[in-house]
Amino acid sequence: MTAIARDRTRRTVLAGAVCALVVTGTGLTGCSEDPDAGTNGVGKLPAEQIQAKTRAAAGTADALRLSGNVVTSGRTYKLDMRLSSAGGSGSVTAQGATFQLLRIGEKLYLKADAGFWAQEDGKGDDTDAAADKLDGKYVKVPSGDPAYKKFSGFTDKDVLLDGLLTLHGSLDTDGHHEQAGTRTIRITGDKGDGGTLDVSLEGQPYPLRLARPGGAGTLTFSAWGKHFPLTEPAKDETVDYGKQLPTS
């Protein structure tokens, strides 16, 4: 064998080894002619069918984790929520203030520090005293309070997914990608102007990453089907606000 032939053989063997390493180590199929080999097959479908399947998969899942940013009505909300059919729990940050939400069935609780309540209620000795009373406590939000609908929406799996998982405009696919080590197929609305959605090619076609249109936030979805506890707060951790919650 000539030196040139030996060199060519070594390059071929090396390329094959690198390909095997990539496929085995990351789950990618960059060296395969078929990027959908070994997947759930949704990558071969038209974008409309992919969206339908990912919405159906999300709708039947018992639980998930949702995190990221949402911009609505000119305000940015940072979310980190665990959601299930029974309720939800997690944190919401808006305008520099962070509060915890917990919903179990129809019961909704809000938990924040004294600074949050003082900021919401204004200034004064009475406000400071009330804020200290509510500091770190679970405040039960009355179902008739205007804040109930707004805050409970952050804990409602069906409401959030119905509002988030629809891309706008004409749908198309935008190639194969990866999200947190999982192979995905990306679909877009109006070539990305109407949002983009990465759908898992492994297991169920769950949505994994959403970029909302117009820069209105980016969200990731994970822990699909993984249950988490929803526990009523202890009585000594719960307090009544005593009046309507601040509307701001």
Backbone as a ProteinNet text record, in pm:
[ID]
protein_1_A
[PRIMARY]
MTAIARDRTRRTVLAGAVCALVVTGTGLTGCSEDPDAGTNGVGKLPAEQIQAKTRAAAGTADALRLSGNVVTSGRTYKLDMRLSSAGGSGSVTAQGATFQLLRIGEKLYLKADAGFWAQEDGKGDDTDAAADKLDGKYVKVPSGDPAYKKFSGFTDKDVLLDGLLTLHGSLDTDGHHEQAGTRTIRITGDKGDGGTLDVSLEGQPYPLRLARPGGAGTLTFSAWGKHFPLTEPAKDETVDYGKQLPTS
[TERTIARY]
85.5	0	89.1	56.4	135.6	107.4	197.9	179.4	51.2	18.4	-104.2	-227	-225.1	-339	-356.2	-241.4	-250.2	-307.2	-265.4	-315.1	-465.2	-510.7	-653.6	-731.8	-677.5	-744.7	-756.1	-648.3	-652.1	-757.2	-765.9	-866.8	-1007.2	-1029.8	-1161.9	-1198.6	-1102.8	-1127.2	-1154.1	-1073.1	-1090	-1226.5	-1267.7	-1398.5	-1510.4	-1497.3	-1599.2	-1604.8	-1487.3	-1483.4	-1546.7	-1516.8	-1575.9	-1726.2	-1771.6	-1915.4	-1981.7	-1922.6	-1978.4	-1981.4	-1874.7	-1868.2	-1978.4	-1998.8	-2102.8	-2239.3	-2268.7	-2399.5	-2422.1	-2319.3	-2335.7	-2338.1	-2253	-2238.6	-2345.7	-2400.3	-2495.5	-2632.2	-2649.3	-2778.7	-2804.5	-2707.3	-2725.9	-2705.3	-2763.2	-2746.9	-2682.3	-2584	-2520.4	-2447.5	-2403.6	-2332.2	-2425.6	-2553.6	-2650.7	-2717.9	-2751.6	-2821.1	-2964.2	-3021.4	-3158.4	-3158.5	-3180.9	-3178.4	-3293.1	-3393.1	-3506.6	-3493	-3379.6	-3358.5	-3360.6	-3440.9	-3448.3	-3529.3	-3605	-3685.4	-3831.7	-3916.1	-4059.5	-4129.5	-4056.3	-4109.4	-4179.4	-4201.5	-4276.8	-4197	-4065.3	-3983.2	-4009.9	-4075.2	-4106.4	-4243.3	-4315.9	-4452.3	-4453.2	-4560.7	-4577.4	-4590.5	-4558	-4556.5	-4691.6	-4800	-4933.4	-4959.8	-4916.3	-4936.9	-4846.3	-4725.4	-4634.8	-4695.6	-4748.9	-4810.4	-4928.9	-5010.6	-5126.1	-5082.3	-4977.7	-4931.5	-4867.4	-4793.2	-4729.3	-4832.7	-4936.8	-5044	-5118.7	-5141.7	-5211.1	-5127.2	-4996.3	-4908.6	-4904.9	-4894.4	-4890.7	-5021.6	-5132.6	-5262.3	-5286.4	-5225.1	-5246.8	-5144	-5039.1	-4937.7	-4993.8	-4959	-5010.4	-4939.5	-4813.3	-4736	-4621.2	-4567.9	-4451.7	-4391.2	-4273.3	-4211.2	-4199.5	-4234.7	-4229.9	-4143.3	-4044.1	-3958	-3916.5	-3888.3	-3846.3	-3915.2	-3919.8	-3976.1	-4096.5	-4196	-4313.3	-4334.8	-4350.3	-4378.7	-4523.9	-4600.7	-4741.1	-4783.2	-4857.3	-4904.2	-4789	-4674.9	-4559.5	-4483.4	-4522.2	-4456.1	-4391.7	-4270.5	-4200.1	-4215.1	-4257.5	-4270.9	-4168.5	-4093.8	-4003.2	-4072.1	-4089.8	-4164.3	-4075	-4102.5	-4044.6	-4153	-4234.9	-4354.1	-4355.6	-4405.1	-4439.5	-4591.3	-4641.3	-4784.3	-4837.3	-4959.7	-5026.2	-5175.9	-5250.1	-5395.5	-5457.2	-5382.3	-5435.3	-5401.8	-5310.9	-5271.7	-5131.8	-5065.2	-4930.4	-4859.7	-4727.3	-4649	-4522.4	-4469.1	-4346.3	-4335.7	-4245.7	-4218	-4244.4	-4281.9	-4302.9	-4227.9	-4152.8	-4082.3	-4130.2	-4168.4	-4212.1	-4168	-4108.7	-4062.7	-3974.2	-3887.5	-3792.5	-3846.5	-3975	-4035.8	-4066.6	-4031.3	-4055.9	-4156	-4250.5	-4345.3	-4369.4	-4410	-4439.3	-4589.7	-4626	-4766.3	-4785.4	-4895.6	-4933.4	-5083.6	-5122.8	-5266.4	-5289.9	-5385.4	-5428.4	-5578.3	-5618.1	-5759.1	-5800.8	-5901.1	-5948.4	-5881.6	-5800.8	-5736.8	-5606.3	-5594.6	-5476.7	-5409.6	-5277.2	-5199.8	-5087.2	-5057.4	-4946.7	-4853.9	-4723.6	-4625.1	-4516.2	-4487.7	-4385.8	-4325.6	-4217.1	-4154.2	-4218.6	-4175	-4233.5	-4213.5	-4100.1	-4073.7	-4176.3	-4219.3	-4321.1	-4451.2	-4496.3	-4624.6	-4617.2	-4504	-4489.5	-4491.4	-4429	-4426.1	-4564.4	-4642.3	-4776.3	-4874.3	-4855.7	-4957.5	-4925.5	-4806.8	-4772.6	-4682	-4686.7	-4597.3	-4678.4	-4613.6	-4678.3	-4661.5	-4686.5	-4668.6	-4763.3	-4888.9	-4985.1	-4941.7	-4889.4	-4843.2	-4726.4	-4632.4	-4516.1	-4558.9	-4656.3	-4703.3	-4770.5	-4852.7	-4920	-4819	-4717.8	-4615.9	-4538.6	-4507.7	-4436.2	-4521	-4650.8	-4741.8	-4746.7	-4735.8	-4749.2	-4615.8	-4507.1	-4373	-4354.1	-4329.8	-4301.1	-4419.5	-4538.9	-4659.5	-4733.8	-4809.9	-4898.4	-5028.5	-5057.6	-5179.9	-5282.2	-5394	-5497	-5569.5	-5573.4	-5636	-5782.9	-5875.1	-6018.2	-6055.1	-6140.9	-6177.8	-6248.1	-6309.1	-6376.8	-6288	-6164.5	-6071.5	-6024.4	-6012.4	-5964.8	-5827.8	-5745.7	-5613.1	-5618.1	-5730.3	-5737.7	-5721.5	-5795.9	-5790.6	-5652.4	-5592.2	-5460.9	-5354.9	-5351.7	-5247.5	-5272.2	-5397.3	-5425.4	-5388.9	-5391.6	-5353.7	-5211.1	-5123.3	-4984.1	-4970.1	-5073.2	-5066.4	-5154.2	-5218	-5314.2	-5250.2	-5222.3	-5154.3	-5227.9	-5357	-5432.5	-5440.2	-5461.6	-5470.6	-5338.8	-5229.1	-5098.8	-5063.8	-5081.8	-5044	-5132.7	-5261.7	-5350.9	-5309.2	-5264.3	-5225.4	-5087.5	-5002	-4862.7	-4829.2	-4895.9	-4850.4	-4908.7	-4958.7	-5009.8	-4915.7	-4856.8	-4775.7	-4866.7	-4825.7	-4910.1	-4859.4	-4954.3	-4918.6	-4900.9	-4844.8	-4823.7	-4712.9	-4736.7	-4642.9	-4546.1	-4425.2	-4322.6	-4225.6	-4146.9	-4040.7	-3910.6	-3823.8	-3697.1	-3582	-3579.7	-3465.3	-3463.1	-3360.2	-3340.3	-3246	-3279	-3201.6	-3186.2	-3141.1	-3124.3	-3160	-3227.9	-3263.7	-3231.4	-3136.1	-3094.9	-3062.5	-2991.9	-2948.2	-3050	-3165.6	-3271.4	-3287.2	-3290.9	-3310.1	-3450.6	-3458.7	-3587	-3604.7	-3730.1	-3765.5	-3825.4	-3783.4	-3832.5	-3939.4	-4048.7	-4151.5	-4163.3	-4199.8	-4206.7	-4339.8	-4378	-4491	-4439.3	-4480.1	-4433.9	-4281.7	-4214.3	-4067.2	-4000.4	-4067.2	-4012.6	-4076.6	-4134.4	-4199.5	-4321.1	-4380.6	-4496.8	-4461	-4330.3	-4284.9	-4219	-4140.5	-4078	-4098	-4108.6	-4132.5	-4047.1	-3966.2	-3887	-3965.2	-3982.7	-4062.5	-3970.2	-3986.2	-3899.9	-3916.5	-3803	-3803	-3780.6	-3772.3	-3747.6	-3864.9	-3921.3	-4036.8	-4159.1	-4237.2	-4354.7	-4311.1	-4387.4	-4349.4	-4386.4	-4327.9	-4356.9	-4288	-4350.4	-4279.9	-4169.4	-4053.2	-3939.6	-3893.5	-3910.4	-3867.5	-3955.9	-4001.3	-4086.4	-4026.5	-4008.3	-3973	-4097.9	-4154.9	-4279.9	-4255.9	-4357.7	-4341.5	-4318.3	-4246.9	-4225.6	-4139.8	-4054.2	-3970.1	-4045.8	-4161.5	-4247.2	-4210.1	-4083.4	-4038.1	-3997.4	-3918.2	-3873.4	-3896.8	-3956	-3990.5	-3937	-3898.6	-3860.3	-3957.5	-3982.1	-4073	-3993.9	-4008	-3931.5	-4010.9	-3950.1	-4009.8	-4151.7	-4173.1	-4305.7	-4343.4	-4464	-4514.6	-4453.6	-4365.1	-4301.7	-4381.8	-4439.7	-4526.5	-4446.7	-4510.6	-4448.5	-4554.6	-4513.7	-4612.4	-4676.1	-4803.7	-4876.7	-4934.2	-4876.5	-4911.3	-4969.3	-5082.1	-5142.8	-5045.1	-5028.8	-4941	-5001.1	-4914.4	-4960.2	-5035.8	-5123.7	-5204.6	-5118.2	-5007	-4923	-4839.8	-4846.9	-4778.7	-4875.7	-5004	-5107.9	-5169.3	-5200.7	-5261.3	-5359.2	-5464.8	-5560	-5507.9	-5525.7	-5480.7	-5567.4	-5696.9	-5786.5	-5863.6	-5826	-5897.1	-5858.1	-5910.2	-5878.9	-5730	-5672.4	-5530.1	-5503.2	-5382.6	-5348.6	-5367.5	-5420.9	-5446.5	-5325.8	-5224.2	-5107.9	-5015.9
-119.6	0	124.6	220.5	343	433.6	530.1	625.5	704.8	740.2	817	734.1	605.9	519.5	501.5	482.7	466.3	591.9	708	834.2	848	810.3	817.2	722.1	602.1	505.6	557.7	619.4	673.5	783.6	869.6	977	919.3	811.5	748.8	689.8	618.1	558.4	666.4	775.8	884.7	949.7	973.8	1034.9	946.4	814.1	722.6	722.5	730.3	732.8	860.2	975	1101.8	1098.4	1043.4	1033.7	950.1	835	747.9	817.4	894	966.4	1070.6	1144.3	1246.9	1185.3	1079.2	1015.9	956.8	886.5	820.1	919.6	1019.7	1110.9	1215.7	1260.8	1371	1336.2	1223	1188.6	1251	1325.5	1389.2	1288.6	1316	1226.4	1301.5	1387.6	1471	1390.6	1266	1184.7	1090	1093.9	1006.7	1081.6	1009.9	1073.7	1109.2	1039.5	1065.2	1122.9	1253.7	1313.9	1268	1201.7	1153	1006.3	944	804	788.3	694.6	668.4	768.6	855.4	955.7	911.6	998.5	968.7	995.3	1045.7	1059.5	1189.5	1277.3	1399.1	1495.2	1477.8	1566	1551.8	1444	1422.4	1478.5	1531.6	1578.6	1726.1	1770.2	1913.9	1990.1	2117.3	2198.3	2200	2204.7	2207.8	2082.7	1967.8	1843.3	1834.7	1888.9	1890.6	1973.4	2090.9	2174.9	2104.1	2038.1	1966.6	1856.3	1783.9	1673.4	1723.3	1833	1881.5	1940.3	2003.2	2053.8	1938.2	1831.8	1715.2	1649.5	1636.1	1575.3	1659.3	1790.6	1879.3	1873	1861.6	1859.3	1735.1	1624.1	1499	1476	1556.3	1540.1	1585.7	1513.7	1545.4	1663.6	1686.6	1790	1835.7	1953.7	2006.9	2120.2	2162.1	2282	2383.6	2508.1	2616.6	2727.6	2772	2878.6	2970.3	3095.7	3193.2	3326.1	3405.5	3539.8	3554.5	3627.7	3660.4	3811.1	3874.8	4017	4035.2	4100.2	4124.3	4260.2	4335	4469.2	4558.4	4543.1	4626.2	4588.5	4479.4	4437.6	4300.8	4284	4156.9	4075.5	3951.4	3859	3746.8	3720.4	3606.1	3494.3	3380.8	3271	3150.8	3081.6	2949.5	2870.8	2798.5	2736.4	2586.5	2511.5	2370.8	2365.2	2299.4	2300.2	2158.2	2137.9	2009.1	2033.2	1926.6	1939	1974.1	1953.1	1981	2120.1	2189.8	2322.8	2356.7	2441.8	2481.9	2555.5	2564.4	2638.5	2689.3	2798	2852.8	3000.5	3065.7	3206.9	3291.1	3414.7	3514.4	3640.5	3696.9	3822.3	3926.4	4042.5	4152	4283.1	4369.8	4501.2	4491.1	4391.8	4377.1	4311.2	4281.7	4217.7	4072.2	3983.8	3840.9	3792.4	3712.1	3651.8	3506.6	3427.7	3286.2	3267.5	3175.6	3140.8	2992	2960.5	2821.7	2809	2721.3	2694.9	2545.3	2511.4	2373.5	2370.6	2314.8	2321.4	2465.5	2510.2	2648.2	2742.3	2689.7	2772.4	2830.2	2962.4	3030.4	3108.9	3090.2	3161.4	3239.8	3356	3439.7	3461.4	3444.5	3460.9	3557.2	3658.3	3757.4	3814.1	3891.5	3951.6	4086.1	4145.9	4272.3	4382.8	4381.9	4484.6	4484.1	4364.4	4354.2	4419.5	4385.5	4438.1	4588.1	4635.3	4778.7	4854.5	4798.7	4862.1	4866.6	4759.5	4752.9	4846.5	4861.9	4932.5	5079	5123.8	5263.2	5276.9	5392.5	5420.6	5463.8	5453.7	5492.9	5386.7	5425.6	5331.1	5212.8	5238.1	5129.6	5031.5	5086.4	5001.3	4914.9	4975.8	4900	4788.2	4817	4715.3	4600.7	4635.2	4531.8	4449.8	4517.3	4447.6	4349.9	4392	4303.5	4181.6	4201.8	4091.3	3989.6	4038.4	3951.4	3895	3944.3	3904.3	3752.5	3689.2	3546.4	3456.6	3511.8	3434	3402.6	3295.6	3264.3	3342.7	3431.6	3511.1	3445.8	3404.2	3341.4	3448.9	3430.6	3528.6	3492.4	3579.8	3549.2	3530.2	3433.6	3402.9	3518.7	3607.8	3722.6	3843.4	3835.3	3946.7	3959.6	4082.1	4098.2	4035.5	4026.8	3969.1	3817.9	3756.7	3609.8	3559.4	3617.1	3570.4	3591.9	3709.2	3739.4	3643.6	3625.4	3541.6	3393	3350.1	3207.5	3164.4	3257.9	3224	3175.1	3221.9	3176.8	3033.1	2982.6	2848.1	2748.4	2792.2	2707.8	2649.3	2521.7	2453.9	2473.7	2447.7	2454.4	2595.5	2692.9	2832.2	2878.3	2847.4	2890.8	2824.7	2693.4	2623.6	2663.8	2680.4	2722.4	2857.2	2945.7	3078.3	3085.3	2987.9	2995.7	2913.2	2800.7	2704.1	2724.7	2841.9	2873.5	2972.4	2929.7	3019.8	3097.6	3217.4	3304.1	3308.7	3315.4	3322.8	3185	3182.9	3057.1	2976.4	2845.9	2759.1	2692.9	2669.7	2600.8	2534.4	2441.2	2380.9	2455.5	2453.2	2525.8	2438.5	2316.7	2230.8	2160.6	2076.9	1999.2	2073.9	2071.2	2143.8	2057.3	2119	2048.7	2142.4	2088	2166.2	2083.9	2132.1	2064.9	1917.7	1890.2	1754.9	1668.2	1722.6	1646.6	1697.6	1606.7	1645.3	1703.2	1808.8	1874.3	1904.4	1924.9	1983.1	2119.9	2221.2	2356.8	2393.7	2448.2	2501.8	2651.9	2724.5	2870.4	2921.9	3039.4	3111.5	3230.9	3244.3	3355.1	3369.5	3258.4	3253.6	3307.8	3290.8	3332.7	3457.5	3541.7	3662.6	3629.8	3513.2	3469.2	3372.9	3364.9	3278.1	3151.8	3086.9	2959.6	2862.9	2734.9	2632.4	2510.5	2468.6	2346.8	2231.3	2124.5	2008.7	1888.1	1812.3	1697.4	1590.5	1537.3	1423.9	1292.3	1299.8	1181	1158.9	1038.6	1011.1	1087	1139.6	1217.9	1350.8	1399.8	1526.1	1649.1	1656.5	1768.9	1895.9	2011.5	2137.4	2156.7	2202.4	2219.7	2365	2441.7	2581.8	2665.1	2777.9	2869.1	3007.6	3064.9	3206	3277.2	3362.9	3428.7	3537.5	3566.5	3667.1	3806.3	3886.9	4026	4045.6	3947.9	3960.9	3958.3	3888.7	3887.3	3777.1	3734.9	3640.2	3505.9	3433.6	3298.8	3207.8	3090.8	2998	2859.5	2787.1	2647.4	2561.5	2442.2	2346.5	2219.1	2168.5	2049.9	1970.5	1861.1	1776	1733.8	1704.8	1661.3	1529.8	1527.2	1406.2	1374.3	1459.6	1433.8	1501.8	1421.3	1473.8	1543.9	1637.1	1712	1734.9	1752.9	1767.6	1906.4	1909.6	2033.5	2021.2	2094.8	2078.8	2208.1	2196.8	2313.5	2371.2	2502.3	2561.7	2543.9	2536	2522	2648	2631.2	2743.8	2858.5	2824.9	2932.5	3000.2	2948.6	3011	3088.7	3090.4	3151.7	3269.2	3374.4	3491.9	3553.6	3616.9	3689	3829.5	3877	4011.8	4114.8	4082.4	4170.6	4267.1	4278.3	4364.8	4323.4	4392.6	4358	4374.2	4277.2	4284.1	4402.3	4458.5	4570.4	4532.2	4622.8	4593.7	4617.9	4684.3	4715.4	4595.6
0	0	0	-86.1	-94.5	24	41.3	151.2	133.9	7.1	-19.2	15.9	-21.9	6.4	156.6	227.3	372.2	437.8	389.3	443.9	421.2	300.1	267.8	358.1	381.7	468.1	610.5	660.5	795.8	807.9	705.8	709.1	709.9	633.2	628.2	762.7	824.3	955.2	1059	1054.7	1149.7	1133.9	1009.3	984.6	1038	1017.4	1068.8	1219.9	1283.6	1429.7	1484.1	1421.5	1464	1448.2	1336	1311.7	1419.6	1452.2	1555.4	1689.9	1720	1845.6	1855.1	1745.8	1743.8	1763.7	1689.7	1697.7	1835.4	1888.8	2017.3	2131.6	2123.5	2236.5	2246.9	2134.8	2140.5	2089.4	2028.1	1973.2	1839.4	1780.9	1652.1	1540.3	1426.3	1311.2	1197.6	1231.3	1130.2	1025.6	1056.8	960.4	886.7	918.1	852.8	739.7	634.8	523.4	561.1	658.2	700.4	841.8	858.8	992.4	1080.3	1022	1100	1137.8	1105.8	1141.5	1293.4	1341.5	1484.6	1564.1	1496.3	1566.3	1570.5	1625.1	1629.8	1496.8	1398.4	1263.3	1231	1330.2	1299.9	1213.2	1209.4	1126.7	979	938.7	797.7	759.1	856.8	831.7	792.1	727.5	701.2	832.8	830.7	952.9	1023.1	945.5	1006.6	1089.6	1038.4	1111.4	1233.6	1221.1	1336.6	1448.8	1414.4	1516.6	1580.9	1502.1	1556.3	1652.2	1614.3	1697.8	1826.6	1818.9	1941.4	2036.7	1984.6	2070.5	2135.5	2060.4	2115.8	2225.3	2200.8	2300.3	2427.8	2411.6	2527.2	2605.1	2533.4	2598.7	2681.9	2643.6	2716	2826.6	2832.2	2937.2	3071.3	3176.6	3309.4	3373.7	3335.6	3403.9	3316	3348.9	3279.2	3359.5	3317.4	3370.5	3258.5	3288.2	3190.8	3248.5	3172.1	3222.2	3107.7	3142.9	3042.7	3063.1	2957	2963.7	2870.9	2918.8	2838.9	2845.2	2730.8	2725.4	2683.3	2768	2736.8	2792.3	2712.8	2750.7	2795.6	2729.8	2759	2884.3	2949.2	3072.9	3052.4	3104.6	3091.6	3219.6	3203.7	3315.4	3298.2	3402.1	3404.1	3481	3416.3	3475.2	3501.1	3609.7	3635.6	3708.7	3631.8	3686	3660.8	3760	3742.5	3732.6	3629.2	3600.5	3588	3634.6	3617.8	3606.1	3583.1	3573.3	3708.1	3817.4	3951	4000.5	3931.5	3975.5	3929.6	4005.2	3965.4	4077.8	4066.2	4164.1	4097.5	4152.1	4096.2	4123.5	4050.2	4074.4	3950.8	3974.9	3870.4	3910.5	3817.2	3842.4	3742.9	3793.2	3707.7	3769.2	3688.9	3732.5	3857.3	3858.5	3967.3	4092.1	4095.6	4212.7	4181.1	4274.5	4256	4360.1	4317	4409.5	4370	4467.4	4447.7	4431.7	4344.4	4326.7	4354.5	4417.3	4443.1	4423.3	4332	4313.7	4326.8	4411.8	4429.2	4405.1	4293	4256.2	4234.4	4309.2	4296.7	4396.7	4486.6	4587.8	4534.5	4540.4	4489.5	4601.8	4614.5	4715.2	4648.1	4707.4	4663.1	4781.3	4759.3	4866.1	4820.2	4901.2	4865.2	4993.1	4975.8	5092.8	5125.1	5235.2	5280	5177.3	5108.7	5009	4897	4856.5	4752.2	4797.2	4918.3	4965	4992.6	5041.9	5065.7	4934.6	4833.2	4701.2	4640.1	4659.4	4601.7	4671.4	4803.1	4881.3	4908.2	4870.6	4895.8	5015.7	5081.4	5193.3	5315.2	5429.3	5553.4	5659.2	5787.5	5897.6	5886.1	5845.8	5833.5	5725.9	5616.4	5506.4	5550.9	5625.7	5672.6	5766.3	5851.9	5946	5871.7	5771.7	5693.2	5614.6	5558.3	5480.5	5568	5691.3	5782.6	5817.1	5829.9	5861.6	5748.5	5625	5508	5460.9	5516.9	5472.8	5480.5	5365.2	5361.9	5389.8	5392.2	5418.6	5287.5	5291.1	5179.4	5198.6	5106.6	5111.3	5017.9	5074.3	4991.9	4911.7	4780.9	4691.8	4676.2	4717	4702.6	4555.9	4529	4390.3	4321.8	4400.7	4342.7	4324.7	4368.7	4356.9	4212.1	4158.6	4020.6	3996.5	4101.5	4085.7	4066.3	4105.5	4099.5	3956.6	3865.3	3726.1	3666.5	3695	3638.2	3690.8	3821.3	3880.4	3854.8	3859.4	3838.8	3697.4	3602.5	3465.5	3454.3	3543.7	3543.1	3592.3	3658.3	3715.8	3642.1	3535.3	3463.5	3338.2	3340.4	3230.1	3098.2	3096	2970.1	2916.3	3004.7	2961.3	2900.8	2968.1	2919	2786.1	2776.6	2654	2536.8	2562.2	2453.5	2397.8	2485.7	2440.3	2379.5	2410.8	2368.2	2245.2	2226.4	2126.7	1987.5	1960.1	1827.4	1759.1	1648	1567	1473	1436.3	1354.1	1209.9	1117.2	975.9	914.4	796	724.7	791.7	805.4	875.6	779	829.5	751.1	846.9	796.4	876.8	851.9	953	944.5	992.2	946.5	969.4	1103.8	1118.3	1239.3	1333.1	1462.6	1561.5	1686.8	1793.5	1920.9	2033.9	2133.2	2250.1	2374.6	2453.6	2577.1	2552.9	2442.1	2412	2342.4	2312.2	2244.7	2101.7	2006.6	1867.5	1847.2	1766.8	1742.6	1594.1	1558.5	1428.7	1459.5	1387.8	1413.9	1312.3	1361.3	1272.6	1298.2	1194.8	1204.1	1151.4	1198.6	1143.7	1066.7	942.8	857.7	861.3	841	834.6	960.1	1073	1202.1	1257.9	1171	1221	1305.3	1282	1358.8	1469.8	1502.8	1610.4	1558.8	1644.1	1610.2	1726	1691.7	1792.7	1761.5	1858.6	1846.3	1907.4	1829.8	1870.5	1882.8	1989.8	2014.6	1907.3	1861.3	1770.2	1844	1975.4	2056.2	2151	2149.5	2232.8	2182.5	2273.9	2235.2	2172.2	2073.6	2008.3	2091.9	2210.6	2298.9	2249	2270.8	2243	2345.9	2299.6	2390	2401	2295.4	2299.9	2208.7	2260.8	2184.7	2185.2	2066	2053.3	2003.3	2084.6	2050.8	1946	1865.5	1759.5	1816.1	1737.6	1774.3	1897.2	1927.9	2045.6	2176.7	2176.4	2295.4	2393.8	2391.3	2492	2434.4	2512.3	2477.3	2596.4	2571.1	2677.1	2645.5	2748.7	2732.7	2811.9	2759.3	2820.9	2850.6	2971.9	3010.7	3114.3	3161.8	3265.8	3229.4	3101.3	3057.4	3124.8	3183.1	3246.2	3381	3432.5	3561.9	3672.4	3757.9	3862.7	3971.7	4039.9	4148.5	4255.1	4380.3	4487.7	4489.9	4520.3	4545.7	4686.7	4779.7	4920.1	4975.7	5044.3	5108.3	5210.7	5212.8	5314.9	5454.1	5552.7	5690.3	5734.1	5831.9	5878.2	5929.2	5996.7	6049.8	5941.1	5817.5	5704.5	5616.4	5655.8	5573.7	5647.9	5573.4	5633.8	5534.7	5587.1	5502.2	5477.6	5356.1	5324.5	5396	5409.3	5483.6	5397.2	5270	5176.8	5037.6	4935.8	4798.9	4771	4701.9	4668.2	4577.9	4581.9	4494.1	4347.5	4269.1	4128.2	4040.8	4090.3	4006.1	3990.4
[MASK]
++++++++++++++++++++++++++++++++++++++++++++++++++++++++++++++++++++++++++++++++++++++++++++++++++++++++++++++++++++++++++++++++++++++++++++++++++++++++++++++++++++++++++++++++++++++++++++++++++++++++++++++++++++++++++++++++++++++++++++++++++++++++

